[in-house]
Amino acid sequence: MSAITARALGHALRGEGAHVEVSAALDGMDWRLAGARAPGAPYTIFQILNHLIYWQDVFLQRATGGYAPAPPHAADGWPGADAPASEAEWDAAVVRFNQGLAAVQSLVTVDTLDEVLPKWNHRTRHEVIAITAGHNSYHIGQIVLLRRMLGAWPPPTGGDSW
């Protein structure tokens, strides 16, 4: 795998370029708003964050050669409550997501991206990391939209405002 491909994967995981940066999407989010349901929205920001954590953990297991089965039902990939019970619970979820993201990012090395992962349909590590980046990007976009709907955008560090 080329260094350019590895660099592009790293950018995709962080949301750099055409996407909102992952760090900005969660920055300064009030924990109470994270559990609020915007009118017509099927999920809260907290539910989406827990969904991201769940699948990021699954993808990380797969990317490191482990076996992580898909849940029996789609709803099982949406664990947790609608809202955090406290600021500490929200903060812990953000930390857990960021730690998982850092672990995935650490796998983006030119030497190992072509490694075939036999426990996951013989996909390459590159494919699993790209799936993780795409999944995260999709749901980070939802978080940004919900933040806009809740009047909590842009974050303190700035963000797309058009």
PDB file of C-alpha atoms in Angstrom:
ATOM      1  CA  MET A   1       0.000   0.000   0.000  1.00  0.00           C
ATOM      2  CA  SER A   2       1.291   3.436  -0.803  1.00  0.00           C
ATOM      3  CA  ALA A   3       2.062   6.219   1.624  1.00  0.00           C
ATOM      4  CA  ILE A   4      -0.490   8.369  -0.219  1.00  0.00           C
ATOM      5  CA  THR A   5      -3.233   5.811   0.466  1.00  0.00           C
ATOM      6  CA  ALA A   6      -2.245   5.605   4.128  1.00  0.00           C
ATOM      7  CA  ARG A   7      -2.299   9.396   4.367  1.00  0.00           C
ATOM      8  CA  ALA A   8      -5.765   9.531   2.760  1.00  0.00           C
ATOM      9  CA  LEU A   9      -7.083   6.952   5.246  1.00  0.00           C
ATOM     10  CA  GLY A  10      -5.709   8.994   8.138  1.00  0.00           C
ATOM     11  CA  HIS A  11      -7.419  12.122   6.803  1.00  0.00           C
ATOM     12  CA  ALA A  12     -10.697  10.224   6.355  1.00  0.00           C
ATOM     13  CA  LEU A  13     -10.621   8.926   9.936  1.00  0.00           C
ATOM     14  CA  ARG A  14     -10.094  12.438  11.291  1.00  0.00           C
ATOM     15  CA  GLY A  15     -12.692  13.958   8.975  1.00  0.00           C
ATOM     16  CA  GLU A  16     -10.204  16.276   7.334  1.00  0.00           C
ATOM     17  CA  GLY A  17     -10.966  17.767   3.964  1.00  0.00           C
ATOM     18  CA  ALA A  18     -14.506  17.424   2.694  1.00  0.00           C
ATOM     19  CA  HIS A  19     -15.949  16.316   6.041  1.00  0.00           C
ATOM     20  CA  VAL A  20     -16.416  17.955   9.414  1.00  0.00           C
ATOM     21  CA  GLU A  21     -13.473  17.103  11.607  1.00  0.00           C
ATOM     22  CA  VAL A  22     -14.474  14.458  14.118  1.00  0.00           C
ATOM     23  CA  SER A  23     -13.002  16.429  17.013  1.00  0.00           C
ATOM     24  CA  ALA A  24     -15.148  19.486  16.134  1.00  0.00           C
ATOM     25  CA  ALA A  25     -18.376  17.509  15.931  1.00  0.00           C
ATOM     26  CA  LEU A  26     -18.303  16.666  19.647  1.00  0.00           C
ATOM     27  CA  ASP A  27     -16.445  19.734  20.916  1.00  0.00           C
ATOM     28  CA  GLY A  28     -18.266  21.777  23.526  1.00  0.00           C
ATOM     29  CA  MET A  29     -21.433  19.699  23.345  1.00  0.00           C
ATOM     30  CA  ASP A  30     -23.605  20.228  26.403  1.00  0.00           C
ATOM     31  CA  TRP A  31     -24.315  16.812  27.898  1.00  0.00           C
ATOM     32  CA  ARG A  32     -27.979  17.666  28.456  1.00  0.00           C
ATOM     33  CA  LEU A  33     -28.446  18.573  24.780  1.00  0.00           C
ATOM     34  CA  ALA A  34     -26.664  15.353  23.815  1.00  0.00           C
ATOM     35  CA  GLY A  35     -29.682  13.506  25.192  1.00  0.00           C
ATOM     36  CA  ALA A  36     -32.328  15.823  23.742  1.00  0.00           C
ATOM     37  CA  ARG A  37     -34.352  14.605  20.787  1.00  0.00           C
ATOM     38  CA  ALA A  38     -34.637  17.175  18.010  1.00  0.00           C
ATOM     39  CA  PRO A  39     -38.129  17.369  16.489  1.00  0.00           C
ATOM     40  CA  GLY A  40     -38.598  14.473  14.076  1.00  0.00           C
ATOM     41  CA  ALA A  41     -35.180  12.950  14.770  1.00  0.00           C
ATOM     42  CA  PRO A  42     -35.078   9.188  15.363  1.00  0.00           C
ATOM     43  CA  TYR A  43     -31.979   9.366  17.582  1.00  0.00           C
ATOM     44  CA  THR A  44     -30.269  11.614  20.078  1.00  0.00           C
ATOM     45  CA  ILE A  45     -26.631  12.616  19.764  1.00  0.00           C
ATOM     46  CA  PHE A  46     -25.837  10.363  22.733  1.00  0.00           C
ATOM     47  CA  GLN A  47     -27.441   7.382  21.005  1.00  0.00           C
ATOM     48  CA  ILE A  48     -25.438   8.059  17.850  1.00  0.00           C
ATOM     49  CA  LEU A  49     -22.220   8.370  19.861  1.00  0.00           C
ATOM     50  CA  ASN A  50     -22.878   5.023  21.564  1.00  0.00           C
ATOM     51  CA  HIS A  51     -23.625   3.476  18.170  1.00  0.00           C
ATOM     52  CA  LEU A  52     -20.319   4.838  16.846  1.00  0.00           C
ATOM     53  CA  ILE A  53     -18.458   3.411  19.840  1.00  0.00           C
ATOM     54  CA  TYR A  54     -20.107   0.010  19.432  1.00  0.00           C
ATOM     55  CA  TRP A  55     -19.237  -0.345  15.755  1.00  0.00           C
ATOM     56  CA  GLN A  56     -15.824   1.241  16.054  1.00  0.00           C
ATOM     57  CA  ASP A  57     -14.987  -1.409  18.667  1.00  0.00           C
ATOM     58  CA  VAL A  58     -16.244  -4.158  16.319  1.00  0.00           C
ATOM     59  CA  PHE A  59     -14.248  -2.774  13.390  1.00  0.00           C
ATOM     60  CA  LEU A  60     -11.147  -2.419  15.577  1.00  0.00           C
ATOM     61  CA  GLN A  61     -11.389  -6.059  16.627  1.00  0.00           C
ATOM     62  CA  ARG A  62     -11.735  -7.074  13.003  1.00  0.00           C
ATOM     63  CA  ALA A  63      -8.894  -4.820  11.841  1.00  0.00           C
ATOM     64  CA  THR A  64      -6.549  -6.446  14.345  1.00  0.00           C
ATOM     65  CA  GLY A  65      -7.412  -9.950  13.162  1.00  0.00           C
ATOM     66  CA  GLY A  66      -9.970 -10.850  15.805  1.00  0.00           C
ATOM     67  CA  TYR A  67     -13.419 -12.233  15.284  1.00  0.00           C
ATOM     68  CA  ALA A  68     -16.280  -9.852  16.013  1.00  0.00           C
ATOM     69  CA  PRO A  69     -19.656 -11.033  14.757  1.00  0.00           C
ATOM     70  CA  ALA A  70     -22.343  -8.640  13.664  1.00  0.00           C
ATOM     71  CA  PRO A  71     -25.181  -8.354  16.154  1.00  0.00           C
ATOM     72  CA  PRO A  72     -28.212 -10.560  15.494  1.00  0.00           C
ATOM     73  CA  HIS A  73     -30.439  -7.510  14.958  1.00  0.00           C
ATOM     74  CA  ALA A  74     -29.700  -3.957  13.778  1.00  0.00           C
ATOM     75  CA  ALA A  75     -31.196  -2.566  17.001  1.00  0.00           C
ATOM     76  CA  ASP A  76     -28.470  -4.362  18.975  1.00  0.00           C
ATOM     77  CA  GLY A  77     -25.922  -2.020  17.392  1.00  0.00           C
ATOM     78  CA  TRP A  78     -27.615   0.897  19.137  1.00  0.00           C
ATOM     79  CA  PRO A  79     -26.822   0.250  22.809  1.00  0.00           C
ATOM     80  CA  GLY A  80     -27.466   2.498  25.755  1.00  0.00           C
ATOM     81  CA  ALA A  81     -29.957   5.063  26.896  1.00  0.00           C
ATOM     82  CA  ASP A  82     -31.315   8.031  24.965  1.00  0.00           C
ATOM     83  CA  ALA A  83     -29.483  10.452  27.238  1.00  0.00           C
ATOM     84  CA  PRO A  84     -26.462  10.464  29.500  1.00  0.00           C
ATOM     85  CA  ALA A  85     -27.340  10.477  33.193  1.00  0.00           C
ATOM     86  CA  SER A  86     -24.594  12.980  33.943  1.00  0.00           C
ATOM     87  CA  GLU A  87     -21.863  15.105  32.465  1.00  0.00           C
ATOM     88  CA  ALA A  88     -19.375  12.456  33.595  1.00  0.00           C
ATOM     89  CA  GLU A  89     -21.195   9.780  31.573  1.00  0.00           C
ATOM     90  CA  TRP A  90     -21.153  12.010  28.474  1.00  0.00           C
ATOM     91  CA  ASP A  91     -17.474  12.849  28.944  1.00  0.00           C
ATOM     92  CA  ALA A  92     -16.618   9.166  29.381  1.00  0.00           C
ATOM     93  CA  ALA A  93     -18.409   8.286  26.141  1.00  0.00           C
ATOM     94  CA  VAL A  94     -16.522  11.012  24.243  1.00  0.00           C
ATOM     95  CA  VAL A  95     -13.225   9.762  25.689  1.00  0.00           C
ATOM     96  CA  ARG A  96     -14.063   6.170  24.775  1.00  0.00           C
ATOM     97  CA  PHE A  97     -14.904   7.162  21.201  1.00  0.00           C
ATOM     98  CA  ASN A  98     -11.700   9.182  20.862  1.00  0.00           C
ATOM     99  CA  GLN A  99      -9.598   6.355  22.307  1.00  0.00           C
ATOM    100  CA  GLY A 100     -11.109   3.900  19.837  1.00  0.00           C
ATOM    101  CA  LEU A 101     -10.515   6.323  16.988  1.00  0.00           C
ATOM    102  CA  ALA A 102      -6.878   6.739  18.042  1.00  0.00           C
ATOM    103  CA  ALA A 103      -6.495   2.952  18.131  1.00  0.00           C
ATOM    104  CA  VAL A 104      -7.857   2.654  14.588  1.00  0.00           C
ATOM    105  CA  GLN A 105      -5.619   5.511  13.446  1.00  0.00           C
ATOM    106  CA  SER A 106      -2.596   3.697  14.881  1.00  0.00           C
ATOM    107  CA  LEU A 107      -3.282   0.847  12.436  1.00  0.00           C
ATOM    108  CA  VAL A 108      -2.804   3.098   9.413  1.00  0.00           C
ATOM    109  CA  THR A 109       0.705   2.041   8.439  1.00  0.00           C
ATOM    110  CA  VAL A 110       1.899   1.419   4.912  1.00  0.00           C
ATOM    111  CA  ASP A 111       3.383  -1.943   5.897  1.00  0.00           C
ATOM    112  CA  THR A 112       0.160  -3.543   7.153  1.00  0.00           C
ATOM    113  CA  LEU A 113      -2.704  -2.097   5.099  1.00  0.00           C
ATOM    114  CA  ASP A 114      -2.587  -4.948   2.562  1.00  0.00           C
ATOM    115  CA  GLU A 115      -2.775  -7.604   5.277  1.00  0.00           C
ATOM    116  CA  VAL A 116      -5.660  -9.986   4.624  1.00  0.00           C
ATOM    117  CA  LEU A 117      -7.962 -10.634   7.571  1.00  0.00           C
ATOM    118  CA  PRO A 118      -9.236 -14.208   7.189  1.00  0.00           C
ATOM    119  CA  LYS A 119     -11.733 -13.911  10.058  1.00  0.00           C
ATOM    120  CA  TRP A 120     -13.639 -11.212   8.196  1.00  0.00           C
ATOM    121  CA  ASN A 121     -14.326 -12.461   4.691  1.00  0.00           C
ATOM    122  CA  HIS A 122     -10.677 -12.067   3.729  1.00  0.00           C
ATOM    123  CA  ARG A 123     -10.953  -8.299   3.600  1.00  0.00           C
ATOM    124  CA  THR A 124      -7.770  -6.307   3.952  1.00  0.00           C
ATOM    125  CA  ARG A 125      -6.952  -4.085   6.909  1.00  0.00           C
ATOM    126  CA  HIS A 126      -7.251  -1.184   4.449  1.00  0.00           C
ATOM    127  CA  GLU A 127     -10.867  -2.141   3.720  1.00  0.00           C
ATOM    128  CA  VAL A 128     -11.791  -2.388   7.407  1.00  0.00           C
ATOM    129  CA  ILE A 129     -10.236   0.997   8.166  1.00  0.00           C
ATOM    130  CA  ALA A 130     -12.012   2.552   5.169  1.00  0.00           C
ATOM    131  CA  ILE A 131     -15.326   1.059   6.364  1.00  0.00           C
ATOM    132  CA  THR A 132     -14.700   2.533   9.823  1.00  0.00           C
ATOM    133  CA  ALA A 133     -13.936   5.966   8.353  1.00  0.00           C
ATOM    134  CA  GLY A 134     -17.056   5.889   6.175  1.00  0.00           C
ATOM    135  CA  HIS A 135     -19.302   4.749   9.010  1.00  0.00           C
ATOM    136  CA  ASN A 136     -17.921   7.378  11.366  1.00  0.00           C
ATOM    137  CA  SER A 137     -18.252  10.106   8.744  1.00  0.00           C
ATOM    138  CA  TYR A 138     -21.877   9.211   8.048  1.00  0.00           C
ATOM    139  CA  HIS A 139     -22.864   9.418  11.698  1.00  0.00           C
ATOM    140  CA  ILE A 140     -20.696  12.449  12.487  1.00  0.00           C
ATOM    141  CA  GLY A 141     -22.733  14.203   9.784  1.00  0.00           C
ATOM    142  CA  GLN A 142     -25.890  13.228  11.651  1.00  0.00           C
ATOM    143  CA  ILE A 143     -24.453  14.627  14.875  1.00  0.00           C
ATOM    144  CA  VAL A 144     -23.664  17.921  13.160  1.00  0.00           C
ATOM    145  CA  LEU A 145     -27.174  18.103  11.724  1.00  0.00           C
ATOM    146  CA  LEU A 146     -28.721  17.406  15.132  1.00  0.00           C
ATOM    147  CA  ARG A 147     -26.472  20.020  16.734  1.00  0.00           C
ATOM    148  CA  ARG A 148     -27.710  22.537  14.164  1.00  0.00           C
ATOM    149  CA  MET A 149     -31.312  21.566  14.839  1.00  0.00           C
ATOM    150  CA  LEU A 150     -30.716  21.962  18.595  1.00  0.00           C
ATOM    151  CA  GLY A 151     -29.007  25.349  18.164  1.00  0.00           C
ATOM    152  CA  ALA A 152     -25.642  23.976  19.320  1.00  0.00           C
ATOM    153  CA  TRP A 153     -23.592  24.603  16.154  1.00  0.00           C
ATOM    154  CA  PRO A 154     -20.926  25.720  15.463  1.00  0.00           C
ATOM    155  CA  PRO A 155     -18.810  24.341  18.307  1.00  0.00           C
ATOM    156  CA  PRO A 156     -16.397  26.582  20.258  1.00  0.00           C
ATOM    157  CA  THR A 157     -13.513  25.519  18.024  1.00  0.00           C
ATOM    158  CA  GLY A 158     -15.455  26.524  14.922  1.00  0.00           C
ATOM    159  CA  GLY A 159     -16.905  24.443  12.159  1.00  0.00           C
ATOM    160  CA  ASP A 160     -18.660  24.644   8.876  1.00  0.00           C
ATOM    161  CA  SER A 161     -21.249  27.357   9.201  1.00  0.00           C
ATOM    162  CA  TRP A 162     -22.732  27.611   5.730  1.00  0.00           C
TER     163      TRP A 162
END
